[in-house]
């Protein structure tokens, strides 16, 4: 089989199953691991797939602009990649800490899964997350107020002033998209200054980005990738992203979705 034929066949398999491993390519076509990775690199350069640690996945469609009233509670079907990232993030929380939890779906999953044996204070600008945490006796909640958006959270001048007066041990943040060239970005410019204020007052900034958010850009940049102390993602993340982000000095932890 010629190289071009092999690459077309690899792409067919990826589009059929959603993913492929380097080891599968080796076994199927009787080639070396280096040769298999070169095939994947060529296909990725053409925008036909996305390389991951140990293989490749089908190209994700572009993110859909959220509706004006979008709220994580509206997502009825569990997003396993977001949930896996959220559960890994919880492992970084220690007793007596003051933390900020993002308003996004991964933050909502964090709130739902916080254990009952850890005593912490949580800052949130989401009324939805605050309502989840209200029922957890071991957790004190500081609700960052201001003018509430139709999505159920606040990020205006008053919210920013509140967060500037509180020192956090850790901030768990997630935005619409994350890329090496544009950093973390969002659709609504109103959230930019709030995001920056949270990061400035946090001792450790942890980015929570399922792989489907990585390699994409939204409209307004909040921070650079290197501004995070730690990134948590899943093992479908691009291998190139992992390499380049680590070269910037960013620690990255990937969650195995098969074991999640």
XYZ file of N, CA and C in Angstrom:
780
model
N 0.848 -1.204 0.000
C 0.000 0.000 0.000
C 0.875 1.242 0.000
N 0.590 2.185 -0.919
C 1.342 3.420 -0.966
C 0.981 4.313 0.227
N 1.874 5.265 0.521
C 1.683 6.141 1.674
C 0.357 6.907 1.573
N 0.055 7.449 0.389
C -1.175 8.215 0.213
C -2.416 7.352 0.462
N -2.364 6.112 0.001
C -3.486 5.192 0.215
C -3.642 4.879 1.692
N -2.505 4.669 2.370
C -2.541 4.364 3.806
C -3.140 5.534 4.589
N -2.720 6.743 4.257
C -3.229 7.914 4.964
C -4.723 8.109 4.745
N -5.192 7.851 3.515
C -6.628 7.925 3.246
C -7.385 6.890 4.067
N -6.803 5.707 4.203
C -7.456 4.645 4.966
C -7.473 4.970 6.459
N -6.375 5.557 6.938
C -6.320 5.985 8.350
C -7.410 7.018 8.617
N -7.539 7.986 7.700
C -8.556 9.026 7.866
C -9.959 8.431 7.859
N -10.187 7.457 6.998
C -11.487 6.785 6.952
C -11.819 6.139 8.287
N -10.827 5.458 8.870
C -11.036 4.801 10.166
C -11.336 5.820 11.266
N -10.609 6.940 11.249
C -10.823 7.984 12.259
C -12.238 8.551 12.146
N -12.673 8.828 10.936
C -14.010 9.394 10.735
C -15.113 8.405 11.080
N -14.818 7.123 10.957
C -15.814 6.095 11.284
C -15.947 5.894 12.794
N -14.806 5.835 13.476
C -14.804 5.496 14.912
C -14.582 6.686 15.826
N -14.122 7.801 15.267
C -13.875 8.985 16.086
C -12.451 9.120 16.560
N -11.686 8.016 16.553
C -10.307 8.079 17.040
C -9.516 6.872 16.565
N -8.187 6.982 16.670
C -7.303 5.863 16.333
C -6.030 5.995 17.147
N -5.420 4.877 17.498
C -4.175 4.857 18.261
C -2.995 4.571 17.336
N -1.829 5.087 17.716
C -0.609 4.811 16.962
C -0.368 3.309 16.902
N -0.602 2.624 17.999
C -0.392 1.175 18.040
C -1.310 0.440 17.057
N -2.530 0.943 16.869
C -3.452 0.340 15.913
C -2.935 0.514 14.489
N -2.397 1.697 14.198
C -1.857 1.962 12.864
C -0.665 1.054 12.591
N 0.197 0.910 13.597
C 1.366 0.027 13.452
C 0.940 -1.401 13.094
N -0.028 -1.904 13.861
C -0.458 -3.287 13.679
C -1.179 -3.481 12.341
N -2.015 -2.517 11.982
C -2.824 -2.659 10.773
C -1.992 -2.581 9.497
N -0.991 -1.677 9.502
C -0.237 -1.440 8.264
C 1.205 -1.938 8.334
N 1.551 -2.551 9.466
C 2.898 -3.109 9.638
C 3.982 -2.051 9.382
N 3.841 -0.924 10.086
C 4.818 0.155 9.988
C 5.304 0.513 11.381
N 6.353 1.310 11.448
C 6.915 1.713 12.742
C 6.059 2.790 13.384
N 6.295 2.996 14.683
C 5.571 4.049 15.407
C 5.897 5.422 14.828
N 7.155 5.646 14.473
C 7.557 6.934 13.896
C 6.836 7.187 12.580
N 6.708 6.150 11.760
C 6.015 6.279 10.482
C 4.530 6.571 10.694
N 3.942 5.920 11.683
C 2.530 6.148 11.995
C 2.308 7.591 12.450
N 3.208 8.095 13.287
C 3.086 9.472 13.763
C 3.267 10.472 12.621
N 4.150 10.151 11.671
C 4.338 11.037 10.515
C 3.059 11.110 9.686
N 2.403 9.968 9.510
C 1.135 9.958 8.779
C 0.104 10.860 9.463
N 0.016 10.742 10.771
C -0.945 11.553 11.525
C -0.591 13.033 11.448
N 0.704 13.336 11.483
C 1.133 14.732 11.405
C 0.758 15.335 10.056
N 0.924 14.563 8.982
C 0.559 15.030 7.644
C -0.943 15.298 7.567
N -1.729 14.377 8.088
C -3.182 14.524 8.043
C -3.648 15.705 8.894
N -2.988 15.913 10.029
C -3.339 17.048 10.883
C -2.993 18.365 10.198
N -1.854 18.414 9.493
C -1.439 19.640 8.802
C -2.447 20.064 7.739
N -3.219 19.103 7.252
C -4.256 19.392 6.257
C -5.610 19.686 6.908
N -5.641 19.677 8.249
C -6.877 19.954 8.961
C -7.875 18.832 8.938
N -7.387 17.596 8.694
C -8.286 16.453 8.520
C -8.524 15.666 9.809
N -7.644 15.822 10.782
C -7.809 15.191 12.092
C -7.026 15.989 13.117
N -7.133 15.578 14.368
C -6.394 16.243 15.447
C -5.581 15.204 16.201
N -4.274 15.396 16.205
C -3.416 14.448 16.922
C -3.599 14.572 18.421
N -3.485 13.449 19.103
C -3.560 13.407 20.555
C -2.336 12.673 21.080
N -2.253 12.583 22.394
C -1.173 11.826 23.011
C -1.422 10.338 22.773
N -0.688 9.765 21.805
C -0.837 8.340 21.519
C -1.700 8.005 20.325
N -2.193 9.019 19.604
C -3.039 8.728 18.451
C -3.625 9.979 17.847
N -4.891 9.889 17.439
C -5.573 11.027 16.823
C -7.078 10.852 16.969
N -7.789 11.970 16.855
C -9.250 11.960 16.903
C -9.788 12.740 15.714
N -11.080 12.547 15.434
C -11.728 13.294 14.358
C -11.767 14.769 14.720
N -11.752 15.604 13.709
C -11.787 17.053 13.930
C -13.129 17.431 14.535
N -13.076 18.230 15.619
C -14.314 18.674 16.259
C -14.950 19.797 15.448
N -16.261 19.850 15.403
C -16.915 20.994 14.763
C -16.665 22.258 15.571
N -16.860 23.403 14.949
C -16.650 24.676 15.642
C -17.637 24.817 16.788
N -17.191 25.519 17.840
C -18.054 25.727 18.989
C -19.271 26.577 18.592
N -20.421 26.274 19.153
C -21.629 27.037 18.889
C -21.708 28.199 19.865
N -22.027 29.382 19.338
C -22.166 30.555 20.210
C -23.312 30.297 21.185
N -23.082 30.452 22.478
C -24.120 30.137 23.461
C -25.330 31.066 23.349
N -26.486 30.539 23.680
C -27.696 31.351 23.655
C -27.670 32.366 24.791
N -28.437 33.446 24.692
C -28.413 34.503 25.719
C -28.802 34.025 27.108
N -29.576 32.948 27.187
C -30.017 32.449 28.497
C -29.350 31.132 28.877
N -28.256 30.770 28.176
C -27.588 29.483 28.458
C -27.169 29.393 29.922
N -27.387 28.221 30.506
C -26.972 27.949 31.879
C -26.597 26.465 31.956
N -25.513 26.129 32.676
C -25.093 24.719 32.751
C -26.179 23.746 33.197
N -27.120 24.232 33.986
C -28.176 23.349 34.480
C -29.082 22.871 33.346
N -29.028 23.571 32.211
C -29.856 23.184 31.061
C -29.317 21.952 30.335
N -28.052 21.604 30.566
C -27.432 20.460 29.890
C -27.828 19.191 30.637
N -28.789 18.457 30.099
C -29.324 17.293 30.802
C -28.454 16.051 30.634
N -27.830 15.907 29.475
C -26.978 14.738 29.228
C -25.576 15.001 29.778
N -25.076 14.079 30.601
C -23.765 14.256 31.217
C -22.674 14.294 30.147
N -21.857 15.334 30.206
C -20.711 15.454 29.307
C -19.512 14.803 30.015
N -19.172 13.589 29.610
C -18.191 12.800 30.362
C -16.810 13.450 30.398
N -16.420 14.154 29.334
C -15.107 14.791 29.337
C -15.070 15.955 30.327
N -16.121 16.748 30.370
C -16.201 17.856 31.327
C -16.233 17.321 32.764
N -16.993 16.255 32.963
C -17.099 15.669 34.302
C -15.759 15.109 34.762
N -15.023 14.468 33.868
C -13.718 13.907 34.227
C -12.735 15.000 34.624
N -12.747 16.098 33.885
C -11.869 17.229 34.210
C -12.263 17.833 35.560
N -13.560 17.953 35.791
C -14.052 18.517 37.057
C -13.629 17.663 38.251
N -13.748 16.349 38.128
C -13.381 15.458 39.230
C -11.876 15.500 39.503
N -11.082 15.630 38.449
C -9.635 15.751 38.648
C -9.310 17.073 39.351
N -10.019 18.130 38.998
C -9.798 19.433 39.632
C -10.066 19.375 41.131
N -11.094 18.637 41.518
C -11.460 18.530 42.931
C -10.314 17.938 43.754
N -9.504 17.082 43.143
C -8.367 16.480 43.850
C -7.345 17.514 44.295
N -7.370 18.694 43.723
C -6.410 19.740 44.071
C -6.911 20.662 45.186
N -8.089 20.393 45.698
C -8.648 21.219 46.772
C -8.255 20.641 48.123
N -7.751 21.512 48.992
C -7.343 21.089 50.334
C -8.232 21.738 51.392
N -8.272 21.122 52.534
C -9.106 21.597 53.634
C -8.748 23.031 54.025
N -9.769 23.818 54.336
C -9.668 25.202 54.806
C -9.293 26.205 53.720
N -9.233 25.773 52.468
C -8.868 26.698 51.402
C -10.036 27.589 50.990
N -9.659 28.738 50.416
C -10.618 29.650 49.791
C -10.407 29.530 48.293
N -11.457 29.140 47.561
C -11.300 28.895 46.127
C -12.375 29.617 45.325
N -12.080 29.848 44.062
C -13.079 30.346 43.111
C -13.408 29.224 42.150
N -14.702 29.056 41.844
C -15.146 28.048 40.879
C -15.801 28.738 39.689
N -15.331 28.406 38.503
C -15.838 28.970 37.260
C -17.340 28.756 37.078
N -17.953 29.647 36.321
C -19.397 29.557 36.071
C -19.753 28.538 34.993
N -18.771 27.989 34.314
C -19.038 27.112 33.164
C -19.521 25.731 33.590
N -19.803 24.873 32.604
C -20.303 23.523 32.879
C -19.341 22.719 33.751
N -18.052 22.845 33.512
C -17.087 22.102 34.312
C -17.116 22.579 35.770
N -17.383 23.871 35.990
C -17.525 24.398 37.352
C -18.784 23.880 38.027
N -19.842 23.775 37.253
C -21.104 23.220 37.770
C -20.905 21.772 38.217
N -20.168 20.993 37.417
C -19.866 19.616 37.801
C -18.983 19.562 39.054
N -18.063 20.510 39.173
C -17.238 20.572 40.386
C -18.132 20.768 41.605
N -19.024 21.737 41.520
C -19.911 22.043 42.647
C -20.745 20.830 43.038
N -21.267 20.129 42.052
C -22.097 18.955 42.335
C -21.313 17.838 43.010
N -20.028 17.731 42.715
C -19.236 16.593 43.180
C -18.273 16.914 44.316
N -18.326 18.122 44.862
C -17.468 18.432 46.004
C -17.815 17.509 47.170
N -16.812 16.891 47.801
C -17.078 15.922 48.880
C -17.553 16.586 50.161
N -18.163 15.791 51.016
C -18.676 16.311 52.276
C -17.665 16.311 53.402
N -16.446 15.819 53.131
C -15.452 15.721 54.208
C -14.364 16.788 54.117
N -14.580 17.824 53.310
C -13.612 18.907 53.209
C -14.328 20.220 53.508
N -13.730 21.023 54.394
C -14.312 22.304 54.785
C -13.602 23.423 54.033
N -14.332 24.114 53.158
C -13.734 25.150 52.323
C -14.686 26.336 52.185
N -14.134 27.428 51.679
C -14.935 28.593 51.298
C -14.861 28.741 49.788
N -16.017 28.843 49.155
C -16.078 28.937 47.699
C -16.616 30.295 47.280
N -15.881 30.952 46.401
C -16.365 32.175 45.765
C -17.003 31.783 44.437
N -18.161 32.342 44.167
C -18.784 32.111 42.875
C -19.608 33.319 42.473
N -19.640 33.599 41.202
C -20.498 34.657 40.668
C -21.666 34.060 39.895
N -21.955 32.768 40.162
C -23.054 32.063 39.521
C -24.127 31.718 40.551
N -25.351 32.170 40.326
C -26.429 31.825 41.263
C -26.763 30.337 41.178
N -26.517 29.735 40.027
C -26.773 28.303 39.864
C -25.816 27.485 40.718
N -24.535 27.810 40.655
C -23.545 27.101 41.462
C -23.773 27.383 42.944
N -24.117 28.614 43.281
C -24.397 28.950 44.679
C -25.538 28.114 45.223
N -26.553 27.880 44.422
C -27.700 27.078 44.859
C -27.295 25.627 45.098
N -26.415 25.080 44.257
C -25.910 23.721 44.460
C -25.146 23.638 45.782
N -24.283 24.622 46.018
C -23.426 24.601 47.207
C -24.187 24.933 48.486
N -25.305 25.615 48.369
C -26.108 25.971 49.545
C -26.495 24.741 50.351
N -26.616 23.621 49.683
C -27.067 22.396 50.340
C -25.926 21.593 50.965
N -24.690 22.077 50.804
C -23.527 21.367 51.348
C -23.074 22.082 52.620
N -23.345 21.475 53.766
C -23.130 22.106 55.068
C -21.651 22.437 55.310
N -20.760 21.663 54.737
C -19.324 21.855 54.990
C -18.711 22.986 54.161
N -19.499 23.603 53.312
C -18.960 24.623 52.406
C -19.592 25.981 52.695
N -18.730 26.989 52.911
C -19.188 28.371 53.036
C -19.140 29.014 51.656
N -20.167 29.755 51.307
C -20.260 30.350 49.979
C -20.235 31.870 50.060
N -19.359 32.472 49.263
C -19.367 33.921 49.088
C -19.884 34.179 47.682
N -21.084 34.720 47.590
C -21.706 34.984 46.298
C -21.289 36.376 45.829
N -20.538 36.420 44.750
C -20.054 37.679 44.191
C -21.175 38.316 43.387
N -21.743 39.406 43.921
C -22.939 39.977 43.332
C -22.691 41.151 42.410
N -23.769 41.620 41.844
C -23.762 42.713 40.889
C -24.978 42.547 40.011
N -24.971 43.172 38.841
C -26.088 42.986 37.928
C -26.012 41.598 37.303
N -27.066 40.814 37.471
C -27.060 39.432 36.995
C -27.398 39.360 35.506
N -26.606 38.569 34.765
C -26.900 38.359 33.351
C -28.053 37.359 33.214
N -28.562 37.219 32.009
C -29.648 36.271 31.772
C -29.166 34.827 31.871
N -27.856 34.648 31.948
C -27.304 33.299 32.135
C -27.145 32.953 33.617
N -27.462 33.912 34.477
C -27.451 33.609 35.903
C -26.141 33.864 36.612
N -25.285 34.744 36.053
C -24.074 35.093 36.784
C -23.751 36.581 36.636
N -22.850 37.049 37.495
C -22.507 38.475 37.567
C -21.029 38.666 37.239
N -20.729 39.729 36.506
C -19.324 40.029 36.239
C -19.130 41.521 35.946
N -19.986 42.358 36.544
C -19.895 43.792 36.263
C -18.950 44.498 37.236
N -18.984 45.818 37.267
C -18.099 46.628 38.109
C -18.177 46.220 39.579
N -19.381 46.018 40.080
C -19.564 45.690 41.494
C -19.002 44.307 41.819
N -19.166 43.380 40.909
C -18.617 42.034 41.097
C -17.095 42.086 41.149
N -16.520 42.861 40.266
C -15.052 42.995 40.218
C -14.522 43.616 41.501
N -15.217 44.639 42.001
C -14.774 45.282 43.246
C -14.802 44.307 44.417
N -15.789 43.443 44.447
C -15.862 42.445 45.513
C -14.680 41.484 45.453
N -14.414 40.967 44.264
C -13.364 39.955 44.147
C -11.984 40.554 44.398
N -11.812 41.836 44.139
C -10.524 42.487 44.384
C -10.191 42.571 45.873
N -11.198 42.409 46.719
C -11.000 42.502 48.166
C -10.915 41.145 48.857
N -10.810 40.082 48.058
C -10.750 38.731 48.628
C -9.540 38.001 48.057
N -8.751 37.421 48.930
C -7.582 36.641 48.506
C -7.966 35.168 48.461
N -7.699 34.526 47.338
C -8.025 33.110 47.161
C -6.768 32.253 47.149
N -6.895 31.021 47.617
C -5.787 30.071 47.511
C -5.675 29.535 46.091
N -6.828 29.213 45.499
C -6.842 28.665 44.142
C -8.063 29.183 43.389
N -7.882 29.386 42.096
C -9.006 29.729 41.219
C -9.092 28.677 40.132
N -10.274 28.108 39.977
C -10.522 27.103 38.939
C -11.304 27.795 37.829
N -10.645 27.972 36.694
C -11.189 28.802 35.625
C -11.370 28.022 34.329
N -12.388 28.391 33.578
C -12.591 27.807 32.256
C -13.306 28.830 31.397
N -12.831 28.988 30.172
C -13.437 29.948 29.258
C -13.887 29.218 27.991
N -14.432 29.957 27.045
C -15.017 29.341 25.853
C -13.997 28.594 25.012
N -12.770 29.099 24.958
C -11.747 28.504 24.093
C -10.363 28.762 24.655
N -9.404 27.962 24.200
C -8.012 28.116 24.637
C -7.094 27.734 23.488
N -6.172 28.637 23.157
C -5.194 28.348 22.102
C -3.852 28.945 22.485
N -2.802 28.444 21.871
C -1.456 28.916 22.177
C -1.240 30.345 21.699
N -1.868 30.729 20.607
C -1.624 32.061 20.068
C -2.512 33.143 20.675
N -3.743 32.787 21.076
C -4.685 33.792 21.578
C -5.018 33.613 23.056
N -4.559 32.535 23.644
C -4.801 32.281 25.059
C -6.230 31.857 25.343
N -6.692 32.157 26.552
C -8.078 31.862 26.934
C -8.951 32.992 26.438
N -10.070 32.643 25.788
C -10.915 33.691 25.215
C -12.391 33.386 25.423
N -13.195 34.452 25.366
C -14.630 34.347 25.636
C -15.430 35.124 24.590
N -16.737 34.890 24.563
C -17.621 35.557 23.609
C -17.992 36.963 24.069
N -18.202 37.127 25.369
C -18.727 38.381 25.912
C -17.608 39.205 26.549
N -17.348 40.422 26.064
C -16.251 41.223 26.620
C -16.461 41.610 28.077
N -17.700 41.537 28.551
C -17.991 41.930 29.933
C -17.266 41.056 30.950
N -16.926 39.834 30.567
C -16.275 38.929 31.508
C -14.764 39.021 31.550
N -14.166 39.812 30.664
C -12.698 39.868 30.574
C -12.072 40.422 31.848
N -12.516 41.598 32.272
C -11.913 42.235 33.447
C -12.181 41.445 34.716
N -13.339 40.813 34.786
C -13.616 39.972 35.954
C -12.647 38.804 36.002
N -12.435 38.140 34.872
C -11.503 37.012 34.821
C -10.101 37.417 35.231
N -9.657 38.576 34.771
C -8.322 39.067 35.124
C -8.227 39.352 36.624
N -9.287 39.927 37.205
C -9.292 40.254 38.633
C -9.202 38.994 39.487
N -9.918 37.955 39.092
C -9.861 36.688 39.825
C -8.434 36.144 39.818
N -7.804 36.125 38.653
C -6.456 35.564 38.532
C -5.430 36.365 39.329
N -5.596 37.668 39.368
C -4.654 38.520 40.108
C -4.716 38.278 41.608
N -5.865 37.887 42.108
C -6.025 37.692 43.551
C -5.981 36.235 43.981
N -5.540 35.363 43.083
C -5.458 33.941 43.407
C -4.004 33.485 43.509
N -3.731 32.659 44.521
C -2.374 32.142 44.693
C -1.997 31.126 43.637
N -2.984 30.406 43.090
C -2.743 29.414 42.046
C -3.919 29.419 41.085
N -3.620 29.559 39.791
C -4.666 29.588 38.774
C -4.652 28.286 37.982
N -5.770 27.576 38.026
C -5.883 26.269 37.388
C -6.909 26.360 36.264
N -6.468 26.096 35.038
C -7.356 26.129 33.885
C -7.974 24.769 33.636
N -9.289 24.733 33.486
C -10.022 23.484 33.264
C -10.569 23.503 31.837
N -9.917 22.750 30.962
C -10.267 22.805 29.542
C -10.366 21.410 28.934
N -11.592 20.866 28.814
C -11.746 19.646 28.027
C -11.151 19.884 26.641
N -10.618 18.853 26.021
C -9.863 19.007 24.776
C -10.661 19.672 23.664
N -11.982 19.542 23.668
C -12.778 20.146 22.601
C -12.739 21.675 22.639
N -12.280 22.259 23.762
C -12.138 23.712 23.841
C -10.752 24.181 23.386
N -9.818 23.261 23.256
C -8.422 23.614 22.992
C -8.139 23.664 21.496
N -7.331 24.679 21.116
C -7.018 24.868 19.711
C -8.036 25.738 19.005
N -8.944 26.336 19.772
C -9.979 27.208 19.218
C -9.833 28.614 19.793
N -10.399 29.578 19.102
C -10.390 30.961 19.560
C -11.799 31.505 19.611
N -12.111 32.243 20.674
C -13.346 33.006 20.705
C -12.999 34.447 20.301
N -13.670 35.444 20.858
C -13.517 36.819 20.380
C -12.589 37.660 21.255
N -12.732 37.534 22.574
C -12.022 38.427 23.495
C -11.060 37.626 24.379
N -9.791 37.993 24.357
C -8.769 37.272 25.117
C -8.790 37.698 26.587
N -8.713 36.719 27.477
C -8.687 36.971 28.918
C -7.270 36.881 29.464
N -6.510 35.874 29.035
C -5.146 35.678 29.522
C -4.379 34.795 28.544
N -3.073 34.725 28.734
C -2.243 33.836 27.937
C -2.225 32.448 28.574
N -1.859 31.456 27.775
C -1.769 30.086 28.292
C -0.789 30.026 29.461
N 0.340 30.724 29.338
C 1.376 30.671 30.367
C 0.963 31.343 31.674
N -0.175 32.043 31.692
C -0.660 32.655 32.926
C -1.260 31.625 33.881
N -1.530 30.432 33.374
C -2.033 29.361 34.234
C -0.863 28.636 34.895
N -1.052 28.278 36.158
C -0.051 27.467 36.865
C -0.217 25.993 36.510
N -1.447 25.611 36.194
C -1.749 24.222 35.853
C -2.926 24.193 34.893
N -2.848 23.322 33.906
C -3.978 23.057 33.024
C -4.418 21.614 33.219
N -5.715 21.398 33.307
C -6.272 20.049 33.375
C -7.135 19.853 32.133
N -6.862 18.788 31.388
C -7.611 18.479 30.185
C -7.778 16.966 30.098
N -8.266 16.487 28.953
C -8.419 15.041 28.780
C -7.434 14.532 27.738
N -7.330 13.218 27.608
C -6.284 12.629 26.769
C -6.594 12.665 25.273
N -7.641 13.389 24.870
C -7.874 13.648 23.455
C -7.207 14.943 22.995
N -6.483 15.568 23.889
C -5.834 16.844 23.565
C -4.743 16.645 22.521
N -4.524 17.657 21.703
C -3.500 17.609 20.666
C -2.113 17.426 21.268
N -1.344 16.523 20.677
C 0.026 16.268 21.146
C 0.889 17.518 20.986
N 0.687 18.262 19.898
C 1.451 19.492 19.676
C 1.158 20.521 20.755
N -0.103 20.628 21.154
C -0.454 21.574 22.221
C 0.262 21.228 23.508
N 0.275 19.946 23.875
C 0.948 19.514 25.095
C 2.421 19.895 25.076
N 3.072 19.624 23.961
C 4.508 19.904 23.843
C 4.784 21.403 23.968
N 4.040 22.193 23.210
C 4.304 23.633 23.185
C 3.918 24.314 24.489
N 2.832 23.878 25.115
C 2.426 24.470 26.391
C 3.443 24.156 27.480
N 3.958 22.932 27.480
C 4.967 22.571 28.473
C 6.271 23.319 28.245
N 6.562 23.634 26.995
C 7.746 24.445 26.699
C 7.616 25.861 27.273
N 6.374 26.309 27.438
C 6.124 27.618 28.051
C 6.208 27.559 29.572
N 6.401 26.366 30.110
C 6.515 26.201 31.556
C 5.207 25.911 32.255
N 4.172 25.580 31.489
C 2.858 25.292 32.078
C 2.764 23.804 32.420
N 2.402 23.518 33.656
C 2.166 22.130 34.053
C 0.810 21.686 33.496
N 0.751 20.460 32.996
C -0.492 19.951 32.409
C -0.777 18.556 32.949
N -2.022 18.349 33.318
C -2.455 17.008 33.721
C -3.573 16.573 32.785
N -3.431 15.379 32.208
C -4.454 14.860 31.314
C -5.204 13.719 31.984
N -6.507 13.722 31.806
C -7.368 12.699 32.389
C -7.662 11.644 31.334
N -7.517 10.391 31.718
C -7.831 9.289 30.816
C -9.340 9.086 30.773
N -9.949 9.384 29.639
C -11.408 9.297 29.534
C -11.915 7.868 29.597
N -11.094 6.912 29.174
C -11.532 5.519 29.243
C -11.656 5.055 30.687
N -10.846 5.635 31.550
C -10.893 5.256 32.957
C -11.769 6.171 33.782
N -12.375 7.161 33.116
C -13.178 8.144 33.863
C -14.557 7.589 34.218
